[in-house]
CSV table of C-alpha atoms and ligand atoms in Angstrom, one decimal:
chain,number,residue,atom,x,y,z
A,289,UNK,CA,-18.5,-3.7,-5.3
A,290,UNK,CA,-20.7,-3.9,-1.9
A,291,UNK,CA,-22.5,-0.4,-1.5
A,292,UNK,CA,-21.8,0.8,2.3
A,293,UNK,CA,-23.8,3.3,3.9
A,294,UNK,CA,-23.0,5.2,6.8
A,295,UNK,CA,-25.8,6.2,9.5
A,296,UNK,CA,-24.0,8.8,11.8
A,297,UNK,CA,-20.6,10.0,10.6
A,298,UNK,CA,-19.0,11.0,13.9
A,299,UNK,CA,-16.5,9.8,15.6
A,300,UNK,CA,-16.7,5.9,14.3
A,301,UNK,CA,-18.4,6.8,11.4
A,302,UNK,CA,-16.2,9.3,9.8
A,303,UNK,CA,-13.3,6.7,10.3
A,304,UNK,CA,-15.4,3.8,9.3
A,305,UNK,CA,-16.4,5.9,5.7
A,306,UNK,CA,-12.6,6.8,5.0
A,307,UNK,CA,-11.7,2.4,6.1
A,308,UNK,CA,-14.8,1.6,3.8
A,309,UNK,CA,-13.4,3.9,1.1
A,310,UNK,CA,-9.9,2.7,1.1
A,311,UNK,CA,-11.3,-1.1,0.7
A,312,UNK,CA,-10.9,-2.7,-3.3
A,313,UNK,CA,-14.2,-4.3,-3.1
A,314,UNK,CA,-16.6,-1.9,-1.4
A,315,UNK,CA,-17.6,1.7,-1.8
A,316,UNK,CA,-19.2,4.4,0.2
A,317,UNK,CA,-23.0,5.3,-1.3
A,318,UNK,CA,-23.9,7.7,1.6
A,319,UNK,CA,-23.2,8.9,5.3
A,320,UNK,CA,-25.5,10.6,7.0
A,321,UNK,CA,-25.5,13.5,9.7
A,322,UNK,CA,-28.4,15.1,12.1
A,323,UNK,CA,-26.9,18.9,12.2
A,324,UNK,CA,-24.4,20.9,10.2
A,325,UNK,CA,-21.1,20.6,11.5
A,326,UNK,CA,-17.3,20.2,10.6
A,327,UNK,CA,-17.5,16.8,9.8
A,328,UNK,CA,-20.2,17.6,7.4
A,329,UNK,CA,-18.2,19.5,5.4
A,330,UNK,CA,-15.6,17.0,5.3
A,331,UNK,CA,-17.7,14.9,4.1
A,332,UNK,CA,-19.1,16.8,1.3
A,333,UNK,CA,-15.0,17.9,0.8
A,334,UNK,CA,-14.4,13.6,0.6
A,335,UNK,CA,-17.0,13.4,-2.5
A,336,UNK,CA,-19.3,11.2,0.2
A,337,UNK,CA,-22.7,12.0,-0.6
A,338,UNK,CA,-24.6,13.7,2.5
A,339,UNK,CA,-27.9,12.4,4.0
A,340,UNK,CA,-29.6,14.1,6.9
A,341,UNK,CA,-32.0,12.1,9.7
A,342,UNK,CA,-34.7,15.1,9.6
A,343,UNK,CA,-35.3,16.4,6.2
A,344,UNK,CA,-36.8,19.6,7.7
A,345,UNK,CA,-33.7,20.4,8.4
A,346,UNK,CA,-32.2,21.0,4.5
A,347,UNK,CA,-32.2,24.4,4.7
A,348,UNK,CA,-30.2,24.7,7.4
A,349,UNK,CA,-27.4,22.5,6.2
A,350,UNK,CA,-27.4,24.6,2.7
A,351,UNK,CA,-27.6,27.7,4.6
A,352,UNK,CA,-24.1,26.8,5.8
A,353,UNK,CA,-22.9,25.7,2.2
A,354,UNK,CA,-23.3,22.2,2.9
A,355,UNK,CA,-24.5,20.4,-0.1
A,356,UNK,CA,-27.4,17.9,0.7
A,357,UNK,CA,-28.5,14.7,-1.7
A,358,UNK,CA,-31.8,13.6,0.5
A,359,UNK,CA,-32.9,12.1,3.6
A,360,UNK,CA,-31.6,8.8,5.3
A,361,UNK,CA,-34.1,6.7,4.0
A,362,UNK,CA,-33.0,7.7,0.1
A,363,UNK,CA,-29.6,6.5,1.4
A,364,UNK,CA,-30.9,3.1,2.7
A,365,UNK,CA,-32.5,2.6,-1.1
A,366,UNK,CA,-28.8,3.2,-2.6
A,367,UNK,CA,-27.0,0.7,-0.1
A,368,UNK,CA,-26.5,-3.4,0.7
A,369,UNK,CA,-25.2,-2.8,4.0
A,370,UNK,CA,-25.6,0.1,6.4
A,371,UNK,CA,-23.0,1.0,9.3
A,372,UNK,CA,-25.2,2.3,12.1
A,373,UNK,CA,-22.5,4.5,13.8
A,374,UNK,CA,-25.1,7.1,16.0
A,375,UNK,CA,-24.5,7.3,19.5
A,376,UNK,CA,-25.0,4.4,21.6
A,377,UNK,CA,-29.0,3.7,22.3
A,378,UNK,CA,-29.8,5.3,19.2
A,379,UNK,CA,-29.2,2.8,16.5
A,380,UNK,CA,-31.7,0.3,17.9
A,381,UNK,CA,-34.3,2.4,17.1
A,382,UNK,CA,-33.3,2.2,13.4
A,383,UNK,CA,-34.0,-1.7,13.0
A,384,UNK,CA,-37.2,-1.2,11.7
A,385,UNK,CA,-36.1,1.1,8.8
A,386,UNK,CA,-33.7,-1.4,7.9
A,387,UNK,CA,-35.8,-4.3,7.7
A,388,UNK,CA,-38.2,-1.8,5.9
A,389,UNK,CA,-35.5,-1.3,3.1
A,390,UNK,CA,-34.5,-5.1,3.6
A,391,UNK,CA,-30.7,-3.5,4.0
A,392,UNK,CA,-28.1,-5.8,6.1
A,393,UNK,CA,-27.1,-3.5,9.2
A,394,UNK,CA,-24.1,-3.7,11.7
A,395,UNK,CA,-24.6,-1.6,14.5
A,396,UNK,CA,-21.4,-0.4,17.5
A,397,UNK,CA,-20.7,-1.5,20.8
A,398,UNK,CA,-22.9,1.1,22.5
A,399,UNK,CA,-26.3,-0.9,21.6
A,400,UNK,CA,-27.1,-4.2,23.5
A,401,UNK,CA,-25.9,-7.8,22.2
A,402,UNK,CA,-29.9,-8.3,21.3
A,403,UNK,CA,-30.1,-5.6,18.9
A,404,UNK,CA,-28.6,-7.9,16.3
A,405,UNK,CA,-28.3,-11.7,18.1
A,406,UNK,CA,-25.0,-11.6,16.9
A,407,UNK,CA,-21.8,-9.9,18.6
A,408,UNK,CA,-18.7,-9.6,16.6
A,409,UNK,CA,-15.0,-9.8,16.4
A,410,UNK,CA,-12.8,-10.6,13.1
A,411,UNK,CA,-10.5,-12.7,15.0
A,412,UNK,CA,-13.1,-15.1,17.0
A,413,UNK,CA,-16.2,-15.2,15.5
A,414,UNK,CA,-16.0,-14.2,11.9
A,415,UNK,CA,-17.9,-17.1,10.6
A,416,UNK,CA,-20.8,-16.8,13.0
A,417,UNK,CA,-21.6,-13.4,10.6
A,418,UNK,CA,-21.4,-15.5,7.7
A,419,UNK,CA,-24.1,-14.2,5.4
A,420,UNK,CA,-25.8,-12.7,8.5
A,421,UNK,CA,-28.1,-9.8,8.0
A,422,UNK,CA,-27.8,-7.9,11.6
A,423,UNK,CA,-24.4,-8.1,13.4
A,424,UNK,CA,-23.2,-5.7,16.0
A,425,UNK,CA,-19.6,-4.8,16.2
A,426,UNK,CA,-18.2,-4.9,20.1
A,427,UNK,CA,-17.2,-2.1,21.8
A,428,UNK,CA,-13.3,-1.0,21.7
A,429,UNK,CA,-12.6,-2.0,25.3
A,430,UNK,CA,-13.9,-5.5,24.1
A,431,UNK,CA,-12.4,-6.0,21.3
A,432,UNK,CA,-9.3,-5.4,22.8
A,433,UNK,CA,-10.4,-8.3,25.3
A,434,UNK,CA,-11.2,-10.6,23.1
A,435,UNK,CA,-8.4,-10.4,20.5
A,436,UNK,CA,-6.3,-11.3,23.2
A,437,UNK,CA,-7.9,-13.8,25.2
A,438,UNK,CA,-8.9,-16.0,22.0
A,439,UNK,CA,-5.2,-16.2,21.0
A,440,UNK,CA,-4.6,-16.9,24.2
A,441,UNK,CA,-7.2,-19.3,25.3
A,442,UNK,CA,-6.6,-21.1,21.8
A,443,UNK,CA,-3.0,-22.1,22.7
A,444,UNK,CA,-2.8,-22.5,26.4
A,445,UNK,CA,-6.7,-22.9,27.5
A,446,UNK,CA,-7.4,-20.1,29.5
A,447,UNK,CA,-9.3,-21.1,33.0
A,448,UNK,CA,-10.1,-17.3,34.3
A,449,UNK,CA,-9.7,-13.6,33.5
A,450,UNK,CA,-8.9,-10.8,35.3
A,451,UNK,CA,-9.4,-7.7,33.8
A,452,UNK,CA,-9.1,-3.7,34.9
A,453,UNK,CA,-10.0,-1.2,32.5
A,454,UNK,CA,-8.4,2.4,32.9
A,455,UNK,CA,-10.5,4.1,30.6
A,456,UNK,CA,-10.2,8.2,28.8
A,457,UNK,CA,-12.6,10.3,30.2
A,458,UNK,CA,-13.9,11.5,26.7
A,459,UNK,CA,-12.6,11.4,23.3
A,460,UNK,CA,-10.2,13.9,22.0
A,461,UNK,CA,-13.0,16.3,20.3
A,462,UNK,CA,-15.2,15.7,23.3
A,463,UNK,CA,-15.9,18.8,25.3
A,464,UNK,CA,-18.7,18.2,27.4
A,465,UNK,CA,-17.5,15.4,29.4
A,466,UNK,CA,-14.9,15.1,32.3
A,467,UNK,CA,-13.2,14.0,35.3
A,468,UNK,CA,-11.3,16.8,35.1
A,469,UNK,CA,-9.6,16.2,38.5
A,470,UNK,CA,-10.6,12.5,39.6
A,471,UNK,CA,-10.1,8.8,39.1
A,472,UNK,CA,-13.9,7.7,38.8
A,473,UNK,CA,-15.1,3.8,39.1
A,474,UNK,CA,-17.0,3.3,36.6
A,475,UNK,CA,-18.5,1.4,37.8
A,476,UNK,CA,-18.0,1.3,41.2
A,477,UNK,CA,-19.8,-2.5,41.4
A,478,UNK,CA,-18.0,-5.6,40.2
A,479,UNK,CA,-17.9,-6.7,37.5
A,480,UNK,CA,-18.2,-3.7,35.0
A,481,UNK,CA,-20.1,-4.5,31.9
A,482,UNK,CA,-17.2,-5.9,29.8
A,483,UNK,CA,-16.7,-8.9,31.1
A,484,UNK,CA,-20.2,-10.2,30.0
A,485,UNK,CA,-19.8,-8.2,26.9
A,486,UNK,CA,-16.8,-10.6,25.9
A,487,UNK,CA,-19.0,-13.6,26.9
A,488,UNK,CA,-21.3,-12.2,23.7
A,489,UNK,CA,-18.6,-13.4,21.5
A,490,UNK,CA,-16.4,-16.0,23.6
A,491,UNK,CA,-19.4,-17.8,25.6
A,492,UNK,CA,-16.7,-20.0,27.5
A,493,UNK,CA,-14.5,-17.7,28.9
A,494,UNK,CA,-14.6,-17.2,32.8
A,495,UNK,CA,-13.7,-13.4,33.1
A,496,UNK,CA,-14.4,-10.4,36.0
A,497,UNK,CA,-13.5,-7.1,34.6
A,498,UNK,CA,-13.5,-3.8,37.0
A,499,UNK,CA,-13.4,-0.4,35.1
A,500,UNK,CA,-12.3,3.1,36.1
A,501,UNK,CA,-12.2,6.5,34.5
A,502,UNK,CA,-9.0,8.8,34.4
A,503,UNK,CA,-8.6,12.3,32.6
A,504,UNK,CA,-7.2,11.5,29.5
A,505,UNK,CA,-8.8,11.2,25.7
A,506,UNK,CA,-6.4,9.2,24.0
A,507,UNK,CA,-6.7,5.4,24.6
A,508,UNK,CA,-7.9,3.0,27.6
A,509,UNK,CA,-5.3,1.1,29.3
A,510,UNK,CA,-5.7,-2.5,30.6
A,511,UNK,CA,-4.1,-4.4,33.2
A,512,UNK,CA,-5.1,-8.5,32.4
A,513,UNK,CA,-4.3,-11.5,34.2
A,514,UNK,CA,-5.1,-15.1,32.8
A,515,UNK,CA,-5.0,-17.8,34.9
A,516,UNK,CA,-3.7,-20.8,32.1
A,517,UNK,CA,-4.4,-24.5,32.1
A,518,UNK,CA,-1.6,-25.3,30.0
A,519,UNK,CA,1.8,-24.6,31.1
A,520,UNK,CA,3.4,-21.4,29.2
A,521,UNK,CA,6.1,-19.1,29.3
A,522,UNK,CA,6.7,-15.6,28.5
A,523,UNK,CA,9.1,-15.9,25.2
A,524,UNK,CA,6.5,-18.3,23.9
A,525,UNK,CA,3.4,-16.0,24.1
A,526,UNK,CA,5.4,-12.9,22.5
A,527,UNK,CA,6.3,-15.2,19.8
A,528,UNK,CA,2.5,-15.9,19.5
A,529,UNK,CA,1.3,-12.3,20.0
A,530,UNK,CA,3.8,-11.4,17.2
A,531,UNK,CA,1.6,-13.6,14.7
A,532,UNK,CA,-1.7,-11.7,15.4
A,533,UNK,CA,-2.6,-9.7,12.6
A,534,UNK,CA,-4.1,-6.9,15.2
A,535,UNK,CA,-2.1,-7.3,18.1
A,536,UNK,CA,0.9,-4.9,18.1
A,537,UNK,CA,3.9,-5.4,20.4
A,538,UNK,CA,5.1,-1.8,21.7
A,539,UNK,CA,8.9,-3.0,22.1
A,540,UNK,CA,10.9,-2.2,25.4
A,541,UNK,CA,13.6,-1.2,23.0
A,542,UNK,CA,11.2,2.0,21.9
A,543,UNK,CA,11.2,3.2,25.4
A,544,UNK,CA,7.7,3.4,25.3
A,545,UNK,CA,5.7,3.5,28.5
A,546,UNK,CA,2.6,5.6,27.9
A,547,UNK,CA,-0.2,6.5,25.6
A,548,UNK,CA,0.9,10.2,24.7
A,549,UNK,CA,3.9,8.3,23.4
A,550,UNK,CA,1.8,5.6,21.2
A,551,UNK,CA,0.0,8.9,20.2
A,552,UNK,CA,3.0,10.5,19.0
A,553,UNK,CA,4.3,7.0,17.4
A,554,UNK,CA,1.0,6.6,15.4
A,555,UNK,CA,1.5,10.4,14.4
A,556,UNK,CA,5.1,9.8,12.8
A,557,UNK,CA,4.1,6.8,11.2
A,558,UNK,CA,1.6,8.8,9.2
A,559,UNK,CA,-1.3,7.4,10.4
A,560,UNK,CA,-4.6,9.1,9.4
A,561,UNK,CA,-6.0,10.6,12.7
A,562,UNK,CA,-3.4,9.0,14.6
A,563,UNK,CA,-5.3,5.6,14.6
A,564,UNK,CA,-4.1,2.4,16.2
A,565,UNK,CA,-6.2,-0.3,15.0
A,566,UNK,CA,-4.2,-3.0,16.5
A,567,UNK,CA,-4.3,-3.5,19.9
A,568,UNK,CA,-0.7,-2.6,21.9
A,569,UNK,CA,0.8,-4.8,24.0
A,570,UNK,CA,3.3,-3.9,26.0
A,571,UNK,CA,6.2,-6.6,25.2
A,572,UNK,CA,8.1,-5.7,28.7
A,573,UNK,CA,5.1,-6.4,30.7
A,574,UNK,CA,4.1,-9.8,29.3
A,575,UNK,CA,5.2,-12.1,32.0
A,576,UNK,CA,3.9,-16.0,33.3
A,577,UNK,CA,4.3,-15.8,37.4
A,578,UNK,CA,2.7,-19.6,38.1
A,579,UNK,CA,0.7,-20.2,35.5
A,580,UNK,CA,-0.7,-16.8,35.3
A,581,UNK,CA,0.2,-14.3,32.4
A,582,UNK,CA,0.1,-10.9,33.4
A,583,UNK,CA,0.5,-7.9,30.7
A,584,UNK,CA,-0.4,-4.2,29.8
A,585,UNK,CA,-2.5,-3.4,26.6
A,586,UNK,CA,-3.2,0.2,25.4
A,587,UNK,CA,-6.2,0.6,23.3
A,588,UNK,CA,-7.0,3.3,20.9
A,589,UNK,CA,-10.7,3.5,21.2
A,590,UNK,CA,-11.8,5.4,18.3
A,591,UNK,CA,-9.9,3.2,15.7
A,592,UNK,CA,-9.7,-0.5,17.0
A,593,UNK,CA,-13.5,-1.6,16.3
A,594,UNK,CA,-12.9,0.4,12.3
A,595,UNK,CA,-11.1,-2.8,11.0
A,596,UNK,CA,-14.0,-5.1,12.7
A,597,UNK,CA,-16.5,-3.1,10.5
A,598,UNK,CA,-14.6,-4.0,7.3
A,599,UNK,CA,-14.4,-7.3,8.3
A,600,UNK,CA,-17.7,-7.6,9.7
A,601,UNK,CA,-19.5,-6.4,6.1
A,602,UNK,CA,-17.0,-8.9,4.0
A,603,UNK,CA,-18.5,-11.8,5.9
A,604,UNK,CA,-21.8,-10.5,5.9
A,605,UNK,CA,-21.9,-10.4,2.3
A,606,UNK,CA,-20.2,-13.1,1.9
A,607,UNK,CA,-17.0,-11.9,-0.1
A,608,UNK,CA,-14.6,-14.8,1.7
A,609,UNK,CA,-15.6,-17.5,4.2
A,610,UNK,CA,-12.3,-16.9,5.8
A,611,UNK,CA,-11.6,-14.4,8.6
A,612,UNK,CA,-7.8,-14.5,7.6
A,613,UNK,CA,-8.2,-13.6,4.4
A,614,UNK,CA,-10.7,-10.5,4.7
A,615,UNK,CA,-8.6,-9.5,7.8
A,616,UNK,CA,-5.6,-9.0,5.6
A,617,UNK,CA,-7.1,-7.6,2.6
A,618,UNK,CA,-8.5,-5.0,5.2
A,619,UNK,CA,-5.0,-4.6,6.9
A,620,UNK,CA,-3.0,-4.0,3.7
A,621,UNK,CA,-5.6,-2.0,2.3
A,622,UNK,CA,-5.2,0.7,5.5
A,623,UNK,CA,-1.5,0.3,5.7
A,624,UNK,CA,-2.0,-1.6,9.3
A,625,UNK,CA,2.0,-3.3,9.5
A,626,UNK,CA,3.5,-4.2,12.8
A,627,UNK,CA,4.6,-1.4,15.0
B,878,NAD,P1,-20.8,10.5,18.0
B,878,NAD,O1,-21.8,11.1,18.7
B,878,NAD,O2,-19.3,10.9,18.0
B,878,NAD,O3,-21.3,10.3,16.4
B,878,NAD,C1,-22.4,10.0,16.3
B,878,NAD,C2,-22.9,10.4,14.9
B,878,NAD,O4,-24.0,10.0,15.1
B,878,NAD,C3,-22.8,11.9,15.1
B,878,NAD,O5,-22.6,12.4,14.0
B,878,NAD,C4,-24.4,12.3,15.4
B,878,NAD,O6,-24.6,13.9,14.2
B,878,NAD,C5,-25.3,11.5,14.4
B,878,NAD,N1,-26.6,11.1,14.6
B,878,NAD,C6,-27.3,11.2,15.9
B,878,NAD,N2,-28.2,10.6,15.7
B,878,NAD,C7,-28.8,10.1,15.0
B,878,NAD,C8,-29.7,9.5,14.0
B,878,NAD,N3,-30.8,9.4,14.7
B,878,NAD,N4,-29.6,9.5,12.7
B,878,NAD,C9,-28.5,10.0,12.5
B,878,NAD,N5,-27.2,10.2,12.1
B,878,NAD,C10,-27.4,10.4,13.9
B,878,NAD,O7,-20.4,8.7,18.9
B,878,NAD,P2,-19.7,7.9,18.4
B,878,NAD,O8,-18.3,8.0,19.6
B,878,NAD,O9,-18.7,7.7,17.1
B,878,NAD,O10,-20.3,6.5,18.9
B,878,NAD,C11,-20.9,5.7,17.6
B,878,NAD,C12,-21.3,4.2,18.1
B,878,NAD,O11,-20.0,3.7,18.5
B,878,NAD,C13,-22.0,4.1,20.0
B,878,NAD,O12,-22.5,2.7,19.6
B,878,NAD,C14,-20.3,3.9,20.5
B,878,NAD,O13,-20.8,3.4,22.0
B,878,NAD,C15,-19.6,3.1,20.0
B,878,NAD,N6,-18.4,3.3,20.0
B,878,NAD,C16,-17.5,4.6,20.3
B,878,NAD,C17,-16.4,4.8,20.6
B,878,NAD,C18,-15.6,5.8,21.1
B,878,NAD,O14,-14.5,5.4,21.3
B,878,NAD,N7,-16.3,6.9,20.8
B,878,NAD,C19,-15.8,3.4,20.4
B,878,NAD,C20,-15.9,2.6,20.2
B,878,NAD,C21,-17.4,2.0,20.0
């Protein structure tokens, strides 16, 4: 069993912990929090040993009735690999600690590429992470872009990409952020950081991205166009998408045209936390006009990177050299089937 620790048991960390616990070849040896919170109670309830960043706070946790197993350094002594899901910009400071304890580490998209030197997406560059000590799983938007661009590029040779990200304002549990009544250009300058981030995984892709934030909490929506070198038609592209293990097609026959309906679908499917681990491409949007592919895809920001973290663990721990095999194992353990 691969012994996995999760440093930072928040939006992403708690999902990664549950996904690790569901895998036949992995176990959760610990999760960490900085302050007592409802998530700390849940960690106790799920039986994940809870470690804390600053052991001086132990009394605060215990006064709240939360059992503490020790500090983060003790957690690192017990694991083979740590998934760092601390807030963006915090994780890089933990690298020295991971080096000190000789554990492999995975960071999230809130950290820069340089923290690990390998930016990861299961479908694109699983082999780059094989046996690696440090890997960064790219952000939710970049994950969604990489999956579809790589699929189309392999079949049709993508000459250029233009994509606009309509981004959720905050995660559903967030109470501190807006916007409340605005569409915020994020950033106002072009390109947004997403294009260069895609190039950390797919360096040969010519891509320009723009992004704006809207007052919603569940999912981002991408408007994508790709200029193709080879002749293509929508029917063939839909067939390709159907064959991808992490891209779901939102069928026209469902009548779904919004993220709100997707959340209802995920909840009806019994998905934990209404998580959609797959990119959701709207079938009826897939169009080819004069050599350019256009489509809409919705990306569940809290979920799509979770399955990528699981595959990154398998690559780094050299469980299998085959990306497809790891993806199959991860999907099967979580019950990820075509929507
Ligand atoms: P979050 O704020 O929800 O959770 C972070 C957790 O880390 C919290 O539980 C906090 O208590 C804990 N923490 C803070 N400082 C710590 C420290 N020094 N040591 C240990 N734990 C500490 O953040 P999140 O949204 O889960 O984001 C985590 C990472 O994932 C970021 O890099 C982010 O950019 C990336 N990411 C987030 C999303 C998303 O939609 N939320 C999507 C993809 C990637």
